[in-house]
Amino acid sequence: MEKHIYKCLLYNKEVIPYREALAWQRSLLSERINNSVLDDVLILLEHPPVYTLGQGANPDFLKFDIDNTTYEVCRVERGGEVTYHCPGQLVGYPILNLQRYRKDLHWYLRQLEEVIIRTLTVYNLQGERIPGFTGVWLEGRKVAAIGIKVSRWITMHGFSLNVCPDLTGFERIVPCGISDKPVGSLREWLPGITCDEVRSHIAQSFASVFNVKFD
């Protein structure tokens, strides 16, 4: 039996403030909770520098005073600990109705990892999973983080891939609460790589993994 191919709206944006993108996601989520026939969405963008903490995140993983700082900090409804976004990091926000795919959050997390792993193979890089952790590593360095929120089987938040960011912002946190595994970026393996060129590969990998067609 042939697998159904769902339509997905693809939004390629440049650098958008985190709170603006968060409001956009919440709006798309709400629309789809109220109308389950709406098409799925994938947003690809970058953010200005911002630290985000997931639900229940431990503030001890911040190496600065959250109440007395010039850094932008947002506590949000995704799972996971603290992470950092900045230009040069490609962020993907899928708004998917998992009732069309599989109602299984562990499956969904593994699929998002697979999107990153397939993208890396385009560059002959072998992305790896580490049992017990969520994300993708290259030679022991974490290059992709994943944190999601699902409401009535509709997803928001998503993944971030360090393409060519300034990694110094990660020095002010314990990324994802993991102290013994360093953060890396694709630029370490591929000097000159840009988010713009990676976008199309991410989109193609996403379409292949989830069996969607972009509109």
C-alpha atoms as a printed R data frame, in Angstrom:
    type eleno elety resid chain resno      x      y      z
1   ATOM     1    CA   MET     A     1  0.000  0.000  0.000
2   ATOM     2    CA   GLU     A     2  1.462  3.344 -1.055
3   ATOM     3    CA   LYS     A     3  2.177  5.730  1.775
4   ATOM     4    CA   HIS     A     4  0.181  8.965  1.669
5   ATOM     5    CA   ILE     A     5  2.162 12.098  0.866
6   ATOM     6    CA   TYR     A     6  0.983 15.121  2.834
7   ATOM     7    CA   LYS     A     7  1.436 18.723  1.789
8   ATOM     8    CA   CYS     A     8  3.671 20.885  3.951
9   ATOM     9    CA   LEU     A     9  4.103 24.655  3.805
10  ATOM    10    CA   LEU     A    10  7.764 25.712  3.789
11  ATOM    11    CA   TYR     A    11  8.694 29.142  5.151
12  ATOM    12    CA   ASN     A    12 12.309 30.179  4.603
13  ATOM    13    CA   LYS     A    13 12.988 33.240  6.746
14  ATOM    14    CA   GLU     A    14 16.168 35.124  7.601
15  ATOM    15    CA   VAL     A    15 16.952 36.326 11.145
16  ATOM    16    CA   ILE     A    16 13.787 36.685 13.245
17  ATOM    17    CA   PRO     A    17 13.653 37.634 16.966
18  ATOM    18    CA   TYR     A    18 12.943 34.581 19.108
19  ATOM    19    CA   ARG     A    19  9.788 35.947 20.734
20  ATOM    20    CA   GLU     A    20  8.342 36.900 17.344
21  ATOM    21    CA   ALA     A    21  8.937 33.385 15.987
22  ATOM    22    CA   LEU     A    22  7.486 31.894 19.182
23  ATOM    23    CA   ALA     A    23  4.272 33.900 18.783
24  ATOM    24    CA   TRP     A    24  4.085 32.763 15.142
25  ATOM    25    CA   GLN     A    25  4.467 29.106 16.150
26  ATOM    26    CA   ARG     A    26  1.808 29.421 18.830
27  ATOM    27    CA   SER     A    27 -0.575 30.979 16.317
28  ATOM    28    CA   LEU     A    28  0.013 28.190 13.773
29  ATOM    29    CA   LEU     A    29 -0.438 25.579 16.506
30  ATOM    30    CA   SER     A    30 -3.696 27.110 17.710
31  ATOM    31    CA   GLU     A    31 -5.086 27.281 14.169
32  ATOM    32    CA   ARG     A    32 -4.353 23.592 13.649
33  ATOM    33    CA   ILE     A    33 -5.813 22.526 16.967
34  ATOM    34    CA   ASN     A    34 -9.014 24.265 15.882
35  ATOM    35    CA   ASN     A    35 -8.882 23.001 12.289
36  ATOM    36    CA   SER     A    36 -7.112 19.653 11.874
37  ATOM    37    CA   VAL     A    37 -7.287 19.693  8.063
38  ATOM    38    CA   LEU     A    38 -4.816 22.569  7.721
39  ATOM    39    CA   ASP     A    39 -1.508 21.698  6.092
40  ATOM    40    CA   ASP     A    40  1.614 21.031  8.119
41  ATOM    41    CA   VAL     A    41  4.364 23.656  8.257
42  ATOM    42    CA   LEU     A    42  8.155 23.789  8.380
43  ATOM    43    CA   ILE     A    43  9.783 27.107  9.311
44  ATOM    44    CA   LEU     A    44 13.524 27.525  8.719
45  ATOM    45    CA   LEU     A    45 15.207 30.615 10.172
46  ATOM    46    CA   GLU     A    46 17.950 32.055 12.347
47  ATOM    47    CA   HIS     A    47 17.667 34.019 15.605
48  ATOM    48    CA   PRO     A    48 19.537 36.949 17.144
49  ATOM    49    CA   PRO     A    49 21.451 35.851 20.279
50  ATOM    50    CA   VAL     A    50 19.055 34.399 22.899
51  ATOM    51    CA   TYR     A    51 19.104 31.816 25.672
52  ATOM    52    CA   THR     A    52 16.022 29.622 26.082
53  ATOM    53    CA   LEU     A    53 15.062 27.363 28.956
54  ATOM    54    CA   GLY     A    54 12.662 24.472 28.554
55  ATOM    55    CA   GLN     A    55  9.898 23.612 31.002
56  ATOM    56    CA   GLY     A    56 11.468 22.607 34.276
57  ATOM    57    CA   ALA     A    57 14.950 23.595 33.080
58  ATOM    58    CA   ASN     A    58 17.522 23.963 35.859
59  ATOM    59    CA   PRO     A    59 18.676 27.617 36.125
60  ATOM    60    CA   ASP     A    60 21.948 26.320 37.611
61  ATOM    61    CA   PHE     A    61 22.919 25.459 34.030
62  ATOM    62    CA   LEU     A    62 23.171 29.219 33.365
63  ATOM    63    CA   LYS     A    63 26.600 30.625 34.250
64  ATOM    64    CA   PHE     A    64 25.198 34.134 34.748
65  ATOM    65    CA   ASP     A    65 22.569 35.746 36.968
66  ATOM    66    CA   ILE     A    66 19.260 35.379 35.137
67  ATOM    67    CA   ASP     A    67 17.804 38.301 37.157
68  ATOM    68    CA   ASN     A    68 20.665 40.669 36.387
69  ATOM    69    CA   THR     A    69 21.843 40.229 32.823
70  ATOM    70    CA   THR     A    70 21.968 42.017 29.491
71  ATOM    71    CA   TYR     A    71 21.428 38.711 27.641
72  ATOM    72    CA   GLU     A    72 17.975 37.882 26.317
73  ATOM    73    CA   VAL     A    73 16.543 34.887 28.179
74  ATOM    74    CA   CYS     A    74 13.216 33.156 27.429
75  ATOM    75    CA   ARG     A    75 11.579 30.362 29.397
76  ATOM    76    CA   VAL     A    76  9.366 28.399 27.018
77  ATOM    77    CA   GLU     A    77  7.093 25.353 26.877
78  ATOM    78    CA   ARG     A    78  9.434 22.943 25.073
79  ATOM    79    CA   GLY     A    79 11.125 20.023 26.754
80  ATOM    80    CA   GLY     A    80 14.811 20.058 27.568
81  ATOM    81    CA   GLU     A    81 17.263 22.260 29.393
82  ATOM    82    CA   VAL     A    82 18.920 25.555 28.466
83  ATOM    83    CA   THR     A    83 20.196 26.193 24.953
84  ATOM    84    CA   TYR     A    84 21.537 29.093 22.922
85  ATOM    85    CA   HIS     A    85 20.481 30.452 19.538
86  ATOM    86    CA   CYS     A    86 22.380 32.954 17.396
87  ATOM    87    CA   PRO     A    87 22.992 33.810 13.734
88  ATOM    88    CA   GLY     A    88 24.812 31.037 11.904
89  ATOM    89    CA   GLN     A    89 22.653 28.428 13.598
90  ATOM    90    CA   LEU     A    90 19.840 27.111 11.396
91  ATOM    91    CA   VAL     A    91 16.640 26.526 13.355
92  ATOM    92    CA   GLY     A    92 13.728 24.397 12.171
93  ATOM    93    CA   TYR     A    93 10.214 24.596 13.600
94  ATOM    94    CA   PRO     A    94  7.917 21.850 12.272
95  ATOM    95    CA   ILE     A    95  4.221 22.332 13.012
96  ATOM    96    CA   LEU     A    96  3.094 18.780 12.272
97  ATOM    97    CA   ASN     A    97 -0.087 16.889 13.044
98  ATOM    98    CA   LEU     A    98  1.391 13.610 14.284
99  ATOM    99    CA   GLN     A    99 -1.955 11.883 13.834
100 ATOM   100    CA   ARG     A   100 -0.994 11.835 10.136
101 ATOM   101    CA   TYR     A   101  2.317 10.135 10.841
102 ATOM   102    CA   ARG     A   102  2.688  8.324 14.155
103 ATOM   103    CA   LYS     A   103  1.416  9.230 17.610
104 ATOM   104    CA   ASP     A   104  4.740  8.508 19.258
105 ATOM   105    CA   LEU     A   105  6.989 11.259 20.642
106 ATOM   106    CA   HIS     A   106 10.115  9.089 20.789
107 ATOM   107    CA   TRP     A   107  9.593  8.185 17.134
108 ATOM   108    CA   TYR     A   108  9.211 11.882 16.302
109 ATOM   109    CA   LEU     A   109 12.449 12.824 18.089
110 ATOM   110    CA   ARG     A   110 14.332 10.086 16.231
111 ATOM   111    CA   GLN     A   111 12.871 11.351 12.931
112 ATOM   112    CA   LEU     A   112 14.132 14.869 13.615
113 ATOM   113    CA   GLU     A   113 17.563 13.420 14.343
114 ATOM   114    CA   GLU     A   114 17.329 11.513 11.057
115 ATOM   115    CA   VAL     A   115 16.661 14.773  9.178
116 ATOM   116    CA   ILE     A   116 19.944 16.153 10.515
117 ATOM   117    CA   ILE     A   117 21.873 12.920  9.914
118 ATOM   118    CA   ARG     A   118 20.708 12.756  6.272
119 ATOM   119    CA   THR     A   119 21.640 16.402  5.792
120 ATOM   120    CA   LEU     A   120 25.158 15.725  7.069
121 ATOM   121    CA   THR     A   121 25.599 12.818  4.670
122 ATOM   122    CA   VAL     A   122 25.280 15.335  1.815
123 ATOM   123    CA   TYR     A   123 28.653 16.630  3.037
124 ATOM   124    CA   ASN     A   124 30.068 13.137  3.648
125 ATOM   125    CA   LEU     A   125 29.826 13.674  7.412
126 ATOM   126    CA   GLN     A   126 28.639 10.852  9.690
127 ATOM   127    CA   GLY     A   127 26.191 12.231 12.230
128 ATOM   128    CA   GLU     A   128 25.736 10.088 15.313
129 ATOM   129    CA   ARG     A   129 23.173  9.521 18.036
130 ATOM   130    CA   ILE     A   130 24.258  8.902 21.624
131 ATOM   131    CA   PRO     A   131 21.986  6.480 23.526
132 ATOM   132    CA   GLY     A   132 20.102  8.226 26.319
133 ATOM   133    CA   PHE     A   133 20.494 11.686 24.767
134 ATOM   134    CA   THR     A   134 18.538 13.639 22.158
135 ATOM   135    CA   GLY     A   135 20.428 15.398 19.369
136 ATOM   136    CA   VAL     A   136 23.128 14.714 16.800
137 ATOM   137    CA   TRP     A   137 26.892 14.563 17.292
138 ATOM   138    CA   LEU     A   138 29.892 14.731 14.960
139 ATOM   139    CA   GLU     A   139 33.075 13.110 16.257
140 ATOM   140    CA   GLY     A   140 31.903 13.633 19.825
141 ATOM   141    CA   ARG     A   141 30.817 17.254 19.385
142 ATOM   142    CA   LYS     A   142 27.128 18.131 19.558
143 ATOM   143    CA   VAL     A   143 26.104 19.964 16.394
144 ATOM   144    CA   ALA     A   144 22.303 19.679 16.621
145 ATOM   145    CA   ALA     A   145 19.925 20.137 19.559
146 ATOM   146    CA   ILE     A   146 16.255 19.137 19.657
147 ATOM   147    CA   GLY     A   147 13.455 20.259 21.958
148 ATOM   148    CA   ILE     A   148  9.740 19.874 21.248
149 ATOM   149    CA   LYS     A   149  6.279 20.613 22.574
150 ATOM   150    CA   VAL     A   150  3.226 18.643 21.443
151 ATOM   151    CA   SER     A   151 -0.387 19.691 22.037
152 ATOM   152    CA   ARG     A   152 -3.160 17.354 20.877
153 ATOM   153    CA   TRP     A   153 -0.543 15.619 18.732
154 ATOM   154    CA   ILE     A   154  0.432 18.854 16.964
155 ATOM   155    CA   THR     A   155  4.085 19.788 17.315
156 ATOM   156    CA   MET     A   156  5.957 23.042 17.854
157 ATOM   157    CA   HIS     A   157  9.550 24.041 18.634
158 ATOM   158    CA   GLY     A   158 11.981 21.659 16.933
159 ATOM   159    CA   PHE     A   159 15.694 21.487 16.096
160 ATOM   160    CA   SER     A   160 18.750 23.693 15.743
161 ATOM   161    CA   LEU     A   161 21.850 22.907 13.689
162 ATOM   162    CA   ASN     A   162 25.108 24.752 14.327
163 ATOM   163    CA   VAL     A   163 26.251 25.599 10.818
164 ATOM   164    CA   CYS     A   164 28.638 28.549 11.292
165 ATOM   165    CA   PRO     A   165 27.716 30.338 14.550
166 ATOM   166    CA   ASP     A   166 29.960 32.115 17.036
167 ATOM   167    CA   LEU     A   167 30.115 29.378 19.670
168 ATOM   168    CA   THR     A   168 31.315 31.631 22.497
169 ATOM   169    CA   GLY     A   169 27.702 32.141 23.625
170 ATOM   170    CA   PHE     A   170 27.592 28.470 24.616
171 ATOM   171    CA   GLU     A   171 30.387 29.094 27.132
172 ATOM   172    CA   ARG     A   172 27.916 30.919 29.384
173 ATOM   173    CA   ILE     A   173 25.716 27.834 29.847
174 ATOM   174    CA   VAL     A   174 25.830 24.078 30.323
175 ATOM   175    CA   PRO     A   175 24.219 23.305 26.926
176 ATOM   176    CA   CYS     A   176 21.214 21.005 27.293
177 ATOM   177    CA   GLY     A   177 22.509 20.207 30.797
178 ATOM   178    CA   ILE     A   178 25.369 18.112 29.361
179 ATOM   179    CA   SER     A   179 28.669 19.170 30.900
180 ATOM   180    CA   ASP     A   180 31.019 16.546 29.466
181 ATOM   181    CA   LYS     A   181 30.212 16.717 25.734
182 ATOM   182    CA   PRO     A   182 31.393 19.808 23.829
183 ATOM   183    CA   VAL     A   183 29.345 21.777 21.316
184 ATOM   184    CA   GLY     A   184 30.583 21.956 17.728
185 ATOM   185    CA   SER     A   185 29.630 23.531 14.420
186 ATOM   186    CA   LEU     A   186 29.814 22.321 10.837
187 ATOM   187    CA   ARG     A   187 32.303 25.083 10.037
188 ATOM   188    CA   GLU     A   188 34.934 23.058 11.925
189 ATOM   189    CA   TRP     A   189 34.679 20.375  9.233
190 ATOM   190    CA   LEU     A   190 33.522 22.576  6.349
191 ATOM   191    CA   PRO     A   191 35.156 26.035  6.383
192 ATOM   192    CA   GLY     A   192 33.045 28.530  4.466
193 ATOM   193    CA   ILE     A   193 29.738 26.682  4.899
194 ATOM   194    CA   THR     A   194 26.650 28.916  5.265
195 ATOM   195    CA   CYS     A   195 23.105 28.529  6.541
196 ATOM   196    CA   ASP     A   196 21.741 29.539  3.143
197 ATOM   197    CA   GLU     A   197 23.259 26.511  1.405
198 ATOM   198    CA   VAL     A   198 22.227 24.112  4.185
199 ATOM   199    CA   ARG     A   199 18.566 25.193  4.097
200 ATOM   200    CA   SER     A   200 17.771 23.336  0.886
201 ATOM   201    CA   HIS     A   201 19.435 20.156  2.132
202 ATOM   202    CA   ILE     A   202 17.508 20.316  5.423
203 ATOM   203    CA   ALA     A   203 14.257 20.801  3.513
204 ATOM   204    CA   GLN     A   204 14.984 17.878  1.168
205 ATOM   205    CA   SER     A   205 15.907 15.611  4.095
206 ATOM   206    CA   PHE     A   206 12.777 16.644  5.983
207 ATOM   207    CA   ALA     A   207 10.569 15.923  2.963
208 ATOM   208    CA   SER     A   208 12.185 12.504  2.567
209 ATOM   209    CA   VAL     A   209 12.000 11.510  6.250
210 ATOM   210    CA   PHE     A   210  8.378 12.602  6.747
211 ATOM   211    CA   ASN     A   211  7.224 11.840  3.202
212 ATOM   212    CA   VAL     A   212  5.831 15.321  2.602
213 ATOM   213    CA   LYS     A   213  5.667 17.572 -0.426
214 ATOM   214    CA   PHE     A   214  6.408 21.258  0.030
215 ATOM   215    CA   ASP     A   215  3.951 23.833 -1.187
